[in-house]
């Protein structure tokens, strides 16, 4: 099969896609070959901003065929392919150029904008649900359920998930604290970490030096670690107790913290069911305190 050259981004993600198509061409069904041919010839930016439904329509197939083809080619799904293409795009284009590309693709069609955002969110959520196994989730819940205290760590966009988890754990009657510190100041947050504690780290892709130090500190003192990530699972998988997948946005159209917040909500619901009495009692106390702080209007 002759794979045409297309796309204006760097060669990494495109090269992997085309190589996979060449290597697996004979194993693809007729409809899967149609999708593969379209993906190989379409501009990379067009793939990045398209939903599975849009790619199915463009290739004359269906969204299910698009997803099946990508999985056959070795991708976890469309977000995984977009992530590789976006990495090329980020490396080869300045931020303002990427923003112009995104604006150009979206245009001013409000119906299209509304659909694009929800399509990407749905793709990310479905991939998060599919890629995190039950065993990993069980290990994460067990780590938090038995913890003396939980340190929730997240920087920048990841701060939302970490703050949400720490605040909500406190409302369930569990000791928890948040940290988003970096550099020299982070040492103060690491110092109290002790045996029996748990750490939950929200970090999609960038390998921060603080993450390495945090994981090493947790292991040294006997604390358990749960990593909520997209790309760092393989890097830290043998050094943490559980990895929960939270795919980040390949386009910037949806908030980075979206899937991390959902992972946090799943952990919170599981912990609530494990100790319903404590959760209900602290909910009652929280309500009583709020009523004292905000008296009813007369």
Coordinates of C-alpha atoms in Angstrom, one line a residue, residues 49-51 54 105-106 109 111-121 251 253-254:
X49 CA -9.6 18.2 15.9
X50 CA -12.0 15.6 14.5
X51 CA -14.2 13.3 16.5
X54 CA -16.5 13.0 11.9
X105 CA -10.4 24.8 12.6
X106 CA -13.3 25.7 14.9
X109 CA -20.0 27.9 13.8
X111 CA -23.2 24.4 16.8
X112 CA -19.9 22.9 15.7
X113 CA -18.0 24.5 18.7
X114 CA -20.6 23.0 21.1
X115 CA -20.3 19.6 19.4
X116 CA -16.5 19.6 19.3
X117 CA -16.1 20.2 23.0
X118 CA -18.5 17.5 24.0
X119 CA -17.2 15.0 21.5
X120 CA -13.6 15.4 22.8
X121 CA -14.8 15.2 26.4
X251 CA -6.3 19.8 21.3
X253 CA -10.6 22.3 23.5
X254 CA -11.4 20.7 26.9

